[in-house]
Each structure stands twice: as C-alpha cells, then as structure tokens.
Coordinates of C-alpha atoms in Angstrom, one line a residue:
M1446 CA -0.2 0.0 0.0
K1447 CA 1.5 3.6 -0.9
E1448 CA 1.9 6.1 2.1
T1449 CA 0.3 9.2 2.8
E1450 CA -0.8 11.1 -0.3
D1451 CA -0.3 14.8 -0.4
E1452 CA -1.2 14.9 -4.4
I1453 CA -3.1 11.9 -6.0
E1454 CA -4.0 12.1 -9.9
I1455 CA -7.1 10.0 -10.8
L1456 CA -8.4 8.9 -14.3
I1457 CA -11.9 7.6 -14.9
G1458 CA -12.7 6.8 -19.0
G1459 CA -15.6 5.2 -20.9
K1460 CA -17.9 6.3 -23.6
A1461 CA -19.7 9.4 -24.5
G1462 CA -23.4 8.9 -22.7
E1463 CA -21.5 7.0 -19.6
G1464 CA -21.6 9.6 -17.8
I1465 CA -18.0 10.6 -17.4
N1466 CA -17.7 13.8 -17.1
R1467 CA -20.4 13.3 -13.8
A1468 CA -18.5 10.8 -12.5
G1469 CA -15.1 13.0 -12.2
Q1470 CA -16.9 15.6 -10.6
V1471 CA -18.2 13.8 -7.6
I1472 CA -14.5 12.1 -7.1
A1473 CA -13.8 15.5 -7.4
E1474 CA -16.5 16.9 -4.8
I1475 CA -15.2 14.2 -2.5
M1476 CA -11.2 14.9 -3.0
S1477 CA -12.1 18.4 -2.4
E1478 CA -14.4 18.0 0.9
S1479 CA -11.1 15.6 1.7
G1480 CA -9.0 18.7 2.1
Y1481 CA -7.5 18.7 -1.5
N1482 CA -7.3 21.6 -4.4
I1483 CA -8.6 20.3 -7.3
F1484 CA -8.1 21.1 -11.3
M1485 CA -9.9 18.4 -13.4
I1486 CA -10.4 18.4 -17.3
F1487 CA -12.6 16.4 -19.5
D1488 CA -11.6 15.3 -22.7
H1489 CA -14.5 14.3 -25.1
P1490 CA -14.6 14.4 -29.1
S1491 CA -17.7 16.4 -30.5
L1492 CA -19.5 13.3 -30.1
I1493 CA -22.9 12.6 -27.9
K1494 CA -22.6 8.7 -27.3
G1495 CA -19.4 6.5 -28.9
G1496 CA -16.4 7.6 -28.8
H1497 CA -13.7 7.9 -26.2
N1498 CA -14.8 10.4 -22.9
F1499 CA -12.2 10.9 -20.1
S1500 CA -11.5 12.7 -16.8
V1501 CA -8.4 13.5 -15.2
I1502 CA -9.1 14.7 -11.6
R1503 CA -5.7 16.3 -10.0
A1504 CA -6.1 16.5 -6.4
S1505 CA -3.3 18.2 -4.2
K1506 CA -2.6 20.1 -1.4
G1507 CA -0.5 22.8 -3.2
S1508 CA -2.3 24.8 -6.4
P1509 CA -2.5 22.3 -9.3
G1510 CA -2.3 24.6 -12.1
G1511 CA -2.3 21.2 -14.9
I1512 CA -2.3 17.7 -14.7
K1513 CA 0.5 15.3 -14.5
R1514 CA 1.4 12.0 -17.1
R1515 CA 1.1 9.8 -14.6
Y1516 CA -1.9 8.3 -12.9
D1517 CA -2.1 7.0 -9.2
I1518 CA -5.9 5.5 -10.0
A1519 CA -7.2 4.7 -13.1
I1520 CA -11.1 3.7 -13.3
A1521 CA -12.1 1.6 -16.6
L1522 CA -15.5 1.6 -17.8
D1523 CA -14.4 0.1 -20.9
K1524 CA -11.1 -1.7 -22.5
N1525 CA -10.4 1.4 -24.6
T1526 CA -9.7 3.8 -21.4
I1527 CA -6.9 0.8 -20.4
N1528 CA -5.8 0.5 -24.2
L1529 CA -5.2 4.1 -25.0
H1530 CA -4.2 5.6 -21.4
K1531 CA -1.8 2.4 -20.3
D1532 CA 1.5 4.2 -21.2
N1533 CA 0.5 6.9 -18.4
F1534 CA 0.4 4.1 -16.0
S1535 CA 3.3 3.5 -13.6
K1536 CA 3.6 -0.3 -11.7
D1537 CA 2.1 1.7 -8.7
T1538 CA -1.3 2.6 -10.3
V1539 CA -4.4 1.1 -9.2
V1540 CA -6.5 0.0 -12.0
I1541 CA -10.3 0.0 -11.1
F1542 CA -12.5 -1.6 -13.7
N1543 CA -16.0 -3.0 -14.8
S1544 CA -14.9 -7.0 -15.1
D1545 CA -18.1 -7.6 -17.0
R1546 CA -16.3 -5.6 -19.5
V1547 CA -12.7 -5.4 -19.5
K1548 CA -11.0 -8.6 -19.2
K1549 CA -7.4 -9.7 -19.2
V1550 CA -6.9 -6.9 -16.7
E1551 CA -4.7 -6.8 -14.0
G1552 CA -6.1 -4.7 -11.0
T1553 CA -9.1 -4.3 -8.9
G1554 CA -12.5 -5.7 -11.2
I1555 CA -15.5 -5.0 -9.8
P1556 CA -18.5 -6.9 -11.3
A1557 CA -19.9 -3.4 -11.9
S1558 CA -22.7 -4.2 -14.5
S1559 CA -24.1 -7.2 -12.6
I1560 CA -24.1 -5.2 -9.4
V1561 CA -26.5 -2.5 -10.9
E1562 CA -28.7 -5.4 -12.7
D1563 CA -28.8 -6.9 -9.2
A1564 CA -29.9 -3.9 -7.7
A1565 CA -32.5 -3.3 -10.0
G1566 CA -30.5 -0.2 -11.2
I1567 CA -30.0 1.4 -14.6
P1568 CA -26.7 1.2 -16.5
I1569 CA -25.6 4.9 -15.8
M1570 CA -25.1 3.4 -12.4
I1571 CA -21.9 1.5 -13.1
D1572 CA -20.1 5.3 -12.5
S1573 CA -21.7 4.9 -8.9
C1574 CA -20.3 1.2 -8.4
L1575 CA -16.9 2.1 -9.6
I1576 CA -17.0 5.5 -7.2
G1577 CA -17.7 2.8 -4.2
A1578 CA -14.8 0.9 -5.3
F1579 CA -12.3 4.3 -6.0
C1580 CA -13.2 5.7 -2.5
K1581 CA -12.1 2.1 -0.8
S1582 CA -9.4 2.0 -3.0
A1583 CA -7.9 5.7 -1.7
G1584 CA -8.5 4.5 2.0
F1585 CA -12.1 6.3 2.9
E1586 CA -14.0 4.7 5.5
W1587 CA -17.8 4.4 4.5
S1588 CA -18.8 6.5 7.5
H1589 CA -17.1 9.2 5.4
V1590 CA -18.0 8.8 1.9
E1591 CA -21.7 8.1 2.2
P1592 CA -23.0 11.3 3.6
I1593 CA -21.0 12.9 1.0
L1594 CA -22.3 10.6 -1.7
R1595 CA -25.6 11.0 -0.6
G1596 CA -25.3 14.3 -1.6
K1597 CA -23.9 13.8 -4.8
F1598 CA -26.7 11.5 -5.7
P1599 CA -29.9 13.8 -5.4
V1600 CA -32.2 11.3 -7.9
K1601 CA -32.7 7.8 -6.8
S1602 CA -29.9 8.2 -4.0
D1603 CA -30.8 5.1 -1.8
L1604 CA -30.4 2.9 -5.0
N1605 CA -27.3 4.6 -6.1
L1606 CA -26.1 4.5 -2.4
K1607 CA -26.4 0.9 -2.5
V1608 CA -25.0 0.1 -5.3
A1609 CA -22.1 2.4 -4.5
K1610 CA -21.6 0.6 -1.0
S1611 CA -21.7 -2.6 -3.3
G1612 CA -19.0 -1.4 -5.2
F1613 CA -16.9 -0.4 -2.1
E1614 CA -17.2 -3.9 -0.5
H1615 CA -15.7 -5.4 -3.5
A1616 CA -12.5 -2.9 -3.5
E1617 CA -9.6 -3.0 -1.0
K1618 CA -7.5 -0.2 0.2
K1619 CA -4.3 0.9 -1.8
I1620 CA -3.7 4.3 -0.9
S1621 CA -3.3 5.9 2.5
L1622 CA -4.8 9.7 2.3
N1623 CA -3.6 12.7 3.6
R1624 CA -6.6 14.2 4.7
A1625 CA -5.5 17.1 6.8
G1626 CA -8.0 20.2 6.3
A1627 CA -11.0 17.9 5.4
G1628 CA -14.5 19.3 5.9
R1629 CA -13.5 22.8 4.7
K1630 CA -16.6 25.0 4.7
N1631 CA -15.7 27.9 1.7
D1632 CA -14.1 25.5 -1.2
K1633 CA -17.0 24.4 -3.6
V1634 CA -16.0 22.6 -7.0
V1635 CA -16.9 24.5 -9.8
S1636 CA -16.5 24.4 -14.0
G1637 CA -14.4 27.7 -15.4
S1638 CA -18.2 28.1 -17.3
E1639 CA -20.2 27.8 -14.1
A1640 CA -17.6 30.5 -12.8
V1641 CA -18.2 32.8 -15.8
G1642 CA -22.2 32.6 -15.0
L1643 CA -21.3 33.4 -11.5
G1644 CA -19.8 36.6 -12.3
L1645 CA -21.9 37.8 -14.9
A1646 CA -24.6 37.4 -11.8
Y1647 CA -22.7 39.0 -9.0
G1648 CA -22.2 41.6 -12.1
G1649 CA -25.2 42.5 -12.0
V1650 CA -26.2 40.7 -15.6
E1651 CA -30.3 40.5 -15.8
G1652 CA -30.5 38.9 -19.4
Y1653 CA -28.1 35.6 -20.8
I1654 CA -28.4 35.2 -24.5
A1655 CA -26.8 33.0 -26.4
Y1656 CA -27.5 30.2 -29.2
P1657 CA -25.8 26.9 -28.5
M1658 CA -22.2 26.7 -29.3
S1659 CA -19.4 24.7 -27.9
P1660 CA -17.6 25.6 -25.7
A1661 CA -19.5 28.2 -24.5
L1662 CA -22.4 26.1 -24.0
G1663 CA -21.7 25.3 -20.4
I1664 CA -22.7 28.7 -19.5
L1665 CA -25.9 28.6 -20.9
H1666 CA -26.7 25.4 -19.3
F1667 CA -25.8 26.9 -16.3
L1668 CA -27.4 30.0 -15.6
S1669 CA -30.7 28.7 -17.7
S1670 CA -30.3 26.5 -14.3
K1671 CA -30.0 29.1 -12.4
K1672 CA -32.2 31.9 -13.9
D1673 CA -35.2 32.0 -11.0
E1674 CA -32.4 31.9 -8.3
F1675 CA -30.6 34.5 -10.1
N1676 CA -33.5 36.6 -11.3
I1677 CA -32.1 36.6 -14.7
K1678 CA -33.8 36.0 -18.0
V1679 CA -32.3 33.4 -20.0
F1680 CA -33.0 33.3 -24.5
Q1681 CA -32.0 30.7 -26.6
P1682 CA -32.5 32.6 -30.0
E1683 CA -32.4 31.4 -33.5
G1684 CA -28.4 32.3 -33.8
E1685 CA -25.8 34.6 -32.9
I1686 CA -26.9 37.6 -34.9
A1687 CA -30.3 37.4 -33.1
A1688 CA -28.3 37.1 -29.6
I1689 CA -26.0 40.1 -30.3
L1690 CA -29.1 42.1 -31.0
M1691 CA -31.6 41.1 -28.6
A1692 CA -28.6 41.7 -25.8
E1693 CA -28.6 45.3 -27.3
G1694 CA -32.1 45.8 -27.4
M1695 CA -32.0 44.7 -23.9
A1696 CA -29.5 47.5 -22.9
C1697 CA -31.1 50.3 -24.8
C1698 CA -33.6 49.6 -22.2
G1699 CA -31.3 49.8 -19.2
S1700 CA -31.3 46.3 -18.8
K1701 CA -27.5 44.4 -18.5
A1702 CA -26.8 42.1 -20.6
A1703 CA -24.6 39.0 -21.8
I1704 CA -24.0 36.8 -24.8
G1705 CA -21.9 33.7 -25.0
T1706 CA -20.6 31.9 -28.2
S1707 CA -17.1 30.5 -30.2
G1708 CA -15.4 32.4 -32.7
G1709 CA -17.7 30.9 -35.4
G1710 CA -20.4 32.7 -33.7
F1711 CA -18.7 35.7 -32.6
C1712 CA -17.7 36.2 -36.7
L1713 CA -21.3 36.7 -37.3
M1714 CA -21.8 39.1 -34.4
N1715 CA -19.5 41.5 -36.2
E1716 CA -21.8 43.9 -37.2
G1717 CA -23.7 44.1 -34.1
L1718 CA -20.1 44.4 -32.3
S1719 CA -19.7 47.4 -34.2
F1720 CA -23.5 48.9 -33.9
S1721 CA -22.3 48.7 -29.8
G1722 CA -19.1 51.0 -31.0
I1723 CA -20.9 53.6 -32.4
A1724 CA -24.5 53.5 -30.7
E1725 CA -22.4 53.3 -27.5
V1726 CA -24.8 50.1 -26.2
P1727 CA -23.2 48.3 -23.2
I1728 CA -22.5 44.6 -23.9
V1729 CA -20.5 42.0 -22.5
I1730 CA -19.3 39.0 -25.1
V1731 CA -18.0 35.5 -23.6
N1732 CA -15.9 34.2 -26.9
A1733 CA -15.1 30.7 -25.8
Q1734 CA -11.9 29.7 -28.0
R1735 CA -12.1 26.2 -29.7
Q1736 CA -9.6 24.8 -31.9
S1737 CA -8.7 25.2 -35.6
P1738 CA -10.7 27.9 -38.1
S1739 CA -14.3 27.1 -38.7
T1740 CA -16.4 24.6 -37.2
G1741 CA -12.5 23.4 -36.4
A1742 CA -12.1 20.8 -33.2
P1743 CA -15.4 22.6 -30.9
T1744 CA -14.6 20.4 -28.0
Y1745 CA -10.9 21.0 -28.1
T1746 CA -8.8 23.9 -26.5
A1747 CA -6.6 27.1 -28.3
Q1748 CA -5.9 30.3 -27.6
S1749 CA -5.9 32.1 -31.3
D1750 CA -8.9 34.6 -31.3
L1751 CA -6.7 37.1 -29.4
P1752 CA -5.7 39.6 -32.4
Y1753 CA -9.1 39.0 -34.0
V1754 CA -11.1 40.2 -31.4
I1755 CA -9.1 43.0 -30.2
S1756 CA -9.6 44.5 -34.0
A1757 CA -13.2 42.6 -34.7
G1758 CA -15.9 44.8 -36.2
H1759 CA -15.0 47.9 -39.0
G1760 CA -14.5 51.1 -37.7
E1761 CA -12.7 52.3 -35.0
F1762 CA -13.9 52.0 -31.4
P1763 CA -12.9 51.2 -27.6
R1764 CA -13.2 47.9 -25.8
I1765 CA -12.1 45.8 -23.6
V1766 CA -10.8 42.4 -23.6
V1767 CA -9.9 40.4 -20.5
S1768 CA -9.0 37.0 -20.6
P1769 CA -9.3 34.8 -17.3
G1770 CA -6.9 31.5 -16.3
N1771 CA -9.2 29.8 -13.4
A1772 CA -12.4 29.8 -11.7
E1773 CA -11.1 32.8 -9.7
Q1774 CA -10.3 34.9 -12.2
A1775 CA -13.1 33.4 -14.3
F1776 CA -15.8 35.0 -11.5
V1777 CA -13.5 38.1 -11.3
W1778 CA -13.5 39.4 -14.3
S1779 CA -16.9 38.2 -15.7
A1780 CA -18.3 40.6 -12.6
K1781 CA -16.1 43.5 -13.7
A1782 CA -16.9 43.0 -17.3
V1783 CA -20.5 44.0 -16.3
G1784 CA -19.4 47.2 -14.8
L1785 CA -16.8 48.1 -17.2
A1786 CA -19.1 48.1 -20.1
W1787 CA -22.1 49.8 -18.3
K1788 CA -19.2 52.7 -17.4
F1789 CA -17.7 53.4 -20.6
Q1790 CA -21.2 52.1 -22.5
I1791 CA -18.5 49.7 -24.8
P1792 CA -18.1 46.4 -25.8
V1793 CA -16.5 44.4 -23.4
I1794 CA -14.9 40.9 -24.2
V1795 CA -14.3 37.7 -21.8
L1796 CA -11.7 36.0 -23.6
T1797 CA -11.9 32.3 -22.8
D1798 CA -11.5 28.6 -24.2
V1799 CA -12.0 25.2 -23.9
T1800 CA -9.6 24.3 -21.0
L1801 CA -10.9 26.8 -18.7
G1802 CA -14.7 26.3 -19.6
D1803 CA -15.1 22.7 -19.2
S1804 CA -12.6 22.2 -16.6
L1805 CA -13.3 22.1 -13.1
Y1806 CA -11.3 24.6 -10.1
S1807 CA -11.3 24.4 -6.7
F1808 CA -13.2 28.1 -5.8
D1809 CA -13.3 30.1 -2.4
P1810 CA -15.8 32.8 -2.6
A1811 CA -14.0 34.5 -0.1
N1812 CA -10.8 34.9 -2.2
V1813 CA -12.9 37.2 -4.6
V1814 CA -15.2 39.3 -2.4
D1815 CA -12.5 41.9 -1.6
E1816 CA -12.0 42.5 -5.4
R1817 CA -13.2 45.8 -7.1
Y1818 CA -16.8 45.6 -8.6
D1819 CA -18.4 48.5 -8.0
Y1820 CA -18.1 50.9 -11.2
T1821 CA -20.2 54.0 -11.2
A1822 CA -21.9 54.5 -14.9
S1823 CA -22.7 58.2 -16.1
V1824 CA -26.6 58.0 -16.1
A1825 CA -28.9 60.7 -17.2
A1826 CA -31.7 62.4 -14.9
A1827 CA -35.0 61.9 -15.8
G1828 CA -36.8 64.8 -16.9
Y1829 CA -33.8 66.2 -18.2
G1830 CA -35.6 68.2 -20.8
D1831 CA -34.2 67.8 -24.7
Y1832 CA -31.8 64.5 -23.7
L1833 CA -28.9 64.7 -25.7
R1834 CA -27.9 60.9 -26.2
Y1835 CA -24.6 61.8 -27.5
K1836 CA -23.9 64.8 -25.6
F1837 CA -20.0 65.6 -26.4
T1838 CA -18.1 65.1 -23.2
G1839 CA -14.3 65.6 -22.0
D1840 CA -14.0 62.0 -20.9
G1841 CA -16.1 60.8 -24.1
I1842 CA -18.6 59.3 -22.1
S1843 CA -22.5 60.7 -22.5
P1844 CA -25.0 60.2 -19.6
A1845 CA -26.9 57.4 -20.8
G1846 CA -30.7 57.3 -21.1
F1847 CA -33.0 54.5 -21.6
F1848 CA -36.3 53.8 -23.7
T1849 CA -37.8 53.2 -20.8
G1850 CA -37.0 56.2 -18.3
D1851 CA -38.6 59.8 -18.5
F1852 CA -35.9 61.1 -20.8
G1853 CA -38.3 62.3 -23.4
P1854 CA -37.2 60.8 -26.8
V1855 CA -34.2 58.7 -26.8
K1856 CA -32.6 58.4 -29.8
I1857 CA -29.9 55.6 -30.6
N1858 CA -28.7 55.8 -33.7
G1859 CA -25.8 53.0 -35.4
K1860 CA -25.8 55.6 -38.3
T1861 CA -23.1 58.6 -37.7
H1862 CA -25.0 61.1 -35.3
D1863 CA -25.2 64.6 -33.7
E1864 CA -25.3 64.9 -29.9
S1865 CA -29.4 64.2 -29.9
G1866 CA -28.7 61.0 -32.0
I1867 CA -30.0 62.6 -35.2
S1868 CA -28.3 61.2 -38.3
T1869 CA -25.6 63.2 -39.9
D1870 CA -22.9 63.5 -42.6
N1871 CA -21.6 66.8 -41.5
S1872 CA -18.1 66.6 -41.8
L1873 CA -17.3 68.5 -38.5
I1874 CA -19.5 66.2 -36.6
L1875 CA -18.1 63.2 -38.1
K1876 CA -14.9 64.5 -36.9
K1877 CA -15.9 65.3 -33.5
L1878 CA -18.1 61.9 -33.2
A1879 CA -14.3 60.1 -34.1
E1880 CA -12.8 62.0 -31.4
K1881 CA -15.3 61.5 -28.8
R1882 CA -14.1 57.9 -29.2
K1883 CA -10.5 58.3 -28.7
L1884 CA -11.6 60.3 -25.7
K1885 CA -13.0 57.5 -24.5
D1886 CA -10.4 55.3 -25.2
H1887 CA -8.0 57.2 -23.4
A1888 CA -10.4 57.2 -20.2
I1889 CA -10.4 53.6 -20.3
K1890 CA -6.5 53.0 -20.6
E1891 CA -6.3 55.4 -17.2
A1892 CA -9.1 53.6 -16.0
M1893 CA -7.4 50.3 -16.3
E1894 CA -4.1 51.1 -14.9
K1895 CA -5.8 51.1 -11.5
E1896 CA -6.9 47.4 -11.8
D1897 CA -4.8 44.7 -11.2
C1898 CA -4.5 43.7 -14.7
I1899 CA -1.6 41.4 -14.3
I1900 CA -1.0 38.3 -12.2
R1901 CA 2.6 37.8 -10.9
S1902 CA 3.9 34.5 -9.4
G1903 CA 7.1 32.6 -8.9
N1904 CA 10.3 34.1 -8.2
E1905 CA 10.1 37.8 -9.2
K1906 CA 14.1 38.2 -8.9
S1907 CA 14.6 35.9 -11.4
K1908 CA 16.1 37.5 -14.7
T1909 CA 14.4 35.0 -16.7
V1910 CA 10.0 35.7 -17.4
V1911 CA 7.4 33.4 -18.4
V1912 CA 4.5 35.0 -19.5
S1913 CA 1.5 33.5 -20.4
W1914 CA -2.1 34.6 -20.7
G1915 CA -5.5 32.8 -20.1
S1916 CA -5.7 28.8 -18.7
N1917 CA -2.2 28.6 -19.2
G1918 CA -1.8 31.2 -16.7
P1919 CA -2.1 28.6 -13.8
L1920 CA 0.2 25.9 -15.2
C1921 CA 3.1 28.2 -15.8
S1922 CA 2.7 29.7 -12.3
E1923 CA 3.1 26.2 -10.8
V1924 CA 6.3 25.5 -12.6
C1925 CA 7.9 28.7 -12.2
G1926 CA 7.3 28.2 -8.4
K1927 CA 9.1 24.9 -8.7
T1928 CA 11.6 26.3 -10.9
G1929 CA 12.4 29.6 -9.7
L1930 CA 11.2 31.7 -12.6
R1931 CA 9.1 35.0 -13.0
S1932 CA 5.8 34.1 -14.1
V1933 CA 3.6 37.2 -15.4
Q1934 CA 0.0 36.7 -16.6
P1935 CA -1.6 39.6 -18.4
V1936 CA -5.5 39.2 -17.7
V1937 CA -6.3 42.3 -19.4
L1938 CA -4.9 42.1 -23.0
H1939 CA -6.6 45.3 -24.6
P1940 CA -6.0 48.4 -24.1
F1941 CA -2.8 46.5 -22.8
P1942 CA -1.6 47.3 -19.0
E1943 CA 1.5 49.1 -20.2
K1944 CA 2.6 50.4 -17.3
Q1945 CA 1.8 47.1 -15.1
F1946 CA 3.6 45.2 -17.6
E1947 CA 6.8 47.1 -17.5
D1948 CA 6.7 46.6 -13.6
S1949 CA 5.9 43.2 -13.9
V1950 CA 8.7 42.2 -16.4
S1951 CA 11.5 45.1 -14.9
G1952 CA 14.8 43.8 -15.1
Y1953 CA 14.5 40.8 -17.1
E1954 CA 17.1 38.9 -19.4
R1955 CA 15.1 36.5 -20.8
M1956 CA 11.5 36.3 -21.9
I1957 CA 9.4 33.1 -23.0
V1958 CA 6.1 33.6 -24.2
V1959 CA 3.7 30.3 -23.6
E1960 CA 0.6 30.2 -25.8
D1961 CA -1.8 27.4 -27.3
N1962 CA -1.9 28.9 -30.5
S1963 CA 0.7 28.3 -33.8
T1964 CA 1.5 31.9 -34.4
G1965 CA 2.4 33.3 -31.2
Q1966 CA -0.2 36.0 -30.8
L1967 CA 0.8 37.5 -27.7
A1968 CA 4.2 37.6 -28.2
D1969 CA 3.4 39.7 -31.3
I1970 CA 1.6 42.0 -29.0
I1971 CA 4.6 42.3 -26.5
K1972 CA 7.1 42.7 -29.7
S1973 CA 4.9 45.9 -30.9
R1974 CA 5.7 47.3 -27.7
G1975 CA 9.5 47.2 -27.7
Y1976 CA 10.3 44.0 -25.9
S1977 CA 12.9 41.6 -26.8
V1978 CA 11.2 37.9 -26.9
D1979 CA 13.5 35.5 -26.9
A1980 CA 12.1 32.3 -26.8
T1981 CA 7.5 30.9 -27.2
I1982 CA 6.8 27.8 -26.1
L1983 CA 3.3 27.3 -28.8
N1984 CA 1.3 24.4 -28.0
Y1985 CA -1.8 23.7 -30.7
T1986 CA -2.5 20.1 -29.7
G1987 CA -5.9 21.0 -28.9
R1988 CA -4.7 19.8 -25.2
Q1989 CA -3.6 21.8 -22.5
M1990 CA 0.3 20.8 -22.2
T1991 CA 1.0 18.3 -19.0
I1992 CA 3.3 19.6 -15.9
E1993 CA 5.9 17.4 -17.3
T1994 CA 5.6 18.9 -20.9
F1995 CA 5.8 21.9 -20.4
E1996 CA 9.1 21.5 -18.0
E1997 CA 10.6 19.5 -20.6
R1998 CA 9.9 22.2 -23.4
L1999 CA 11.2 24.8 -20.8
K2000 CA 14.1 23.2 -20.6
E2001 CA 14.8 23.2 -24.2
V2002 CA 14.7 26.7 -24.7
L2003 CA 16.7 28.2 -21.6

C-alpha cells in the first residue's frame, strides 16, 4: 500500500453517454471535501454517444495548475480506456475496472454491470459502483463517504448508495491519503463556465442570450438552471446575430445583458459589435475559443482568437478584452466586465477557451469578495429636458438614458449622428464623433491602470520571465514556482496594461512566452511594445500541456 499522499491523480474513462464527466465531478468533490485543491480536465470528442471520453482529476495540497502524465488511480468503464492510457500507468497505478466488460486486465475488477442489474438499477449507475470502489481503494471509510455521496446523488439516492456500497465492499484499500484540512466549508468545485456565469450574475446581468455553441454552452446551461434563483432572463434565439441584437435591445431599455459564443458565432456578431461601438450600447460578450478555424474541433482548446477580438468589427471604436485563467479569475473578471461595459458604454469581451470552460477548479468565494466591482456609470437624470444621448463630454462618456426612462425622446443610432442622435454626414460632426471615441479610449486606458491587470507569481527576482495568458497562467505559475522563474500573466489584454507590464518584467534578461496557438499572438503584441521575446513555447494540439511536457519544453529554450 502506498503511504500517505499529499497529491493524487485519478483517471476515469469510458464512452460518451456513460456519465464520465459527472463521475469525475463526484470524485473531484469527494477529494475537495477531504482537504484537497482540485483541477480536473474533461476530454471528449464532439459526439453524443460513443467515442472515448475521459476525465483526469488532480487533487493536491498545493495549487494545481495542470495535470500530470502519471495516474495514481485509473477507473475504466471499458477496455478502450486501458488501451489508450496504459502509457500513463506506472507499476504502482491502481487500476479499477468493470470486470463484466473488461477482461484480461490486472487490477481491481468489480462486476459493476452485474451489481447494478441485481440491484434493479439503470446502466448509468455503473459509475456509482466504480466510484464506491475508488473510495475504498483511496483509503476512505464508508462512514466518511456515505454522507458525501448521498449529497452527490439527488436522484434515486438510496439505490445509488446501495450500488456504491457494493462497489466499495468489492475493493480493498490501496492508498493512504492525507486528509488534513478535510471538511473545509468555503471551497466549492466549479467549472470555468459556471464561474463565468456566477460572475456575470454577481456583476448584475439581467439577461443572458446565447445560441448553443461549444465551448460556451456550459454558461448557457448553468444560467438557464439558475435563472429563477439569480433573477436572470435566459434566451436561446435562432442564431448568433439575433443573440447580439436581442442583448443590445435589452441594453437600450436599461437592462444589463451578456452573450456567449465561440469563434464562428463571434464572426456573425461583428456587425452587431460595430453597432455597439458607434451607438455606445454596453454589452458583455464571452468568446470561448476552440481549436482551428471554422467549425474546427469544437471540444478542444486553443488560444487563437486574440488579435481577432481586439480588432473585430468595422470602423474604430474602444473595447476591453480580458482573458481569465482559472475559476476565481473567471468570476472576478466576468463580474468586472459587466460594470466596465456600463461605465464606459462599450463592448467588453471575456476571452475563454475549452480548458478553462470545461475544467473543474477549487473555488473559495472568500478569495474574490474584496475585489472591486462597483463601477459608477454615467446615467442621465430623468426629466432632463432635451436629452442628448451622445452629448460631447471631456472624457467621451455621455450620460446614458434608456427607452424605459422619463428622458423624453431617446435616439440611439447606428449611423453617424449628432449629440441628440440624429443622423448626419456633416464632416465636422463626424470628426468630433471620432474624437469622442478617442477620448473614451483614453479614459478606459487610465481607468484600467488602476485595476490589477496582471497576475505575478514565482520568483519575482528571476531574470527569466515566463509570460502566459488565459488558462496557461496557472500552469506556468505552478512550474515557475518549482523552478525559480518569474511568471507574468496579463489578464487584461486590451488595452494592453503598459505600465503594469513594464513593472512586472522589470530587469528581465530573457522572456519566454507560452501560448496555445501556432503563431505567438501575445508574443507579437509584446514585441510591438518594444520588448524582446527570446523564445516562444507554442502548443496547438487542442489539449493543454501536462506539467511534465511544459517542464521539458521550458528546459529546451532555457
């Protein structure tokens, strides 16, 4: 038996439709309630049934930023899981499998299908049986896991518990876990998509509108399940163009709205994005990146839309682009996005990816409550007289009035217009309108310098700086912490936080930029600011690098 473990990595695999993601989530929550911090990936092709799905749960007493190559426990619902992942097994890997379907394999065979059939259960309960076997193998007592599992099986809980206990009794203890810190009250296990949805709700969003598109789909599912609790209207229109126009219609009536999509849907939204720019209609857009152009690989990850979202839409207009790296950052910056959009009456784009959206993270609300979320928007007073929707001001921000208020006529116009919103082609007014947008852009840059736009970690005295963005940030932070390098993760990518970045890389001699794309998109932005980039580590496999792969590639460029 392996001695007390401060870290453990668990694989569970099977076919699409067998509940692999949910089973992984249950195991992640068991480990969280046992005092561990969680990072879990869910790997799945774009199939409803069949294919191969798997989850990898890394549970650590530290702060896991990625997964590792070697599995301590592997749970196989089918033989394919063994065949595809055996190179990640060591001689100490505990293999738990459904012996009714998997033959000629060494390990802990559990007749899970038979157990479920004898209990008059349904096939999905095979997961419950193998989860029970996992609990025994990991050294848990049934008295500890029974109340946890009861909370994880809200439907047919007694039957699920019966099946799980039978799986538990068929297994034997293989690992002794360090359960110091068990029963922590604050930590939750949430997906990145759920964290985005929670942040939007906390930021005051009153409407979420989206056409289903992976990998943003998780936000739509989550908010639709919580719409009554959060008092949010959730709509699924006929397409992405309708989604952005509906959200802008809500904003014109004074309701905060957000939309979610991926690259292809974002393309369709470009005219609506430009409308937001000239009509000064606030909106939050979540663009969840997927691998490759067009339909691409919708369930696999990439960081390939950065220059596009910065410059998308025709004409020149200000916007903010942020890219969080884990659940806590996703909550904070989704909430901030709502306030910033309404303060400046602009589009704010939250750039996520498959890794962030579909992965599970430990999330402690206490870590995010002290952030700044109260952005005061410039709102016109009712009974104003002749209301000037686009009044020229010193900072380019006009007092906003809405169709639902007592402002007199409110004219919101997507054509060039004067201060009152009346269409015009007058050259002097066109010039002044462009300068109004430039003033607003300057006000945004000044305001963003007061935000914590960059996350620093590792050895801040190191002359070697590793720069990353989005979901690679936690991965780089963990590895830099182990190797004594400096990690810098810009969360705000546009407008680029010039002063904060300069402070973060001060005194550097080597700069390495890490990205999940093939062209070095952030590296190009950094170089355009006059910095030398000595090396790039570019990953475009559709999967986040493992800790070991990143360490190896880092050694190659050092």
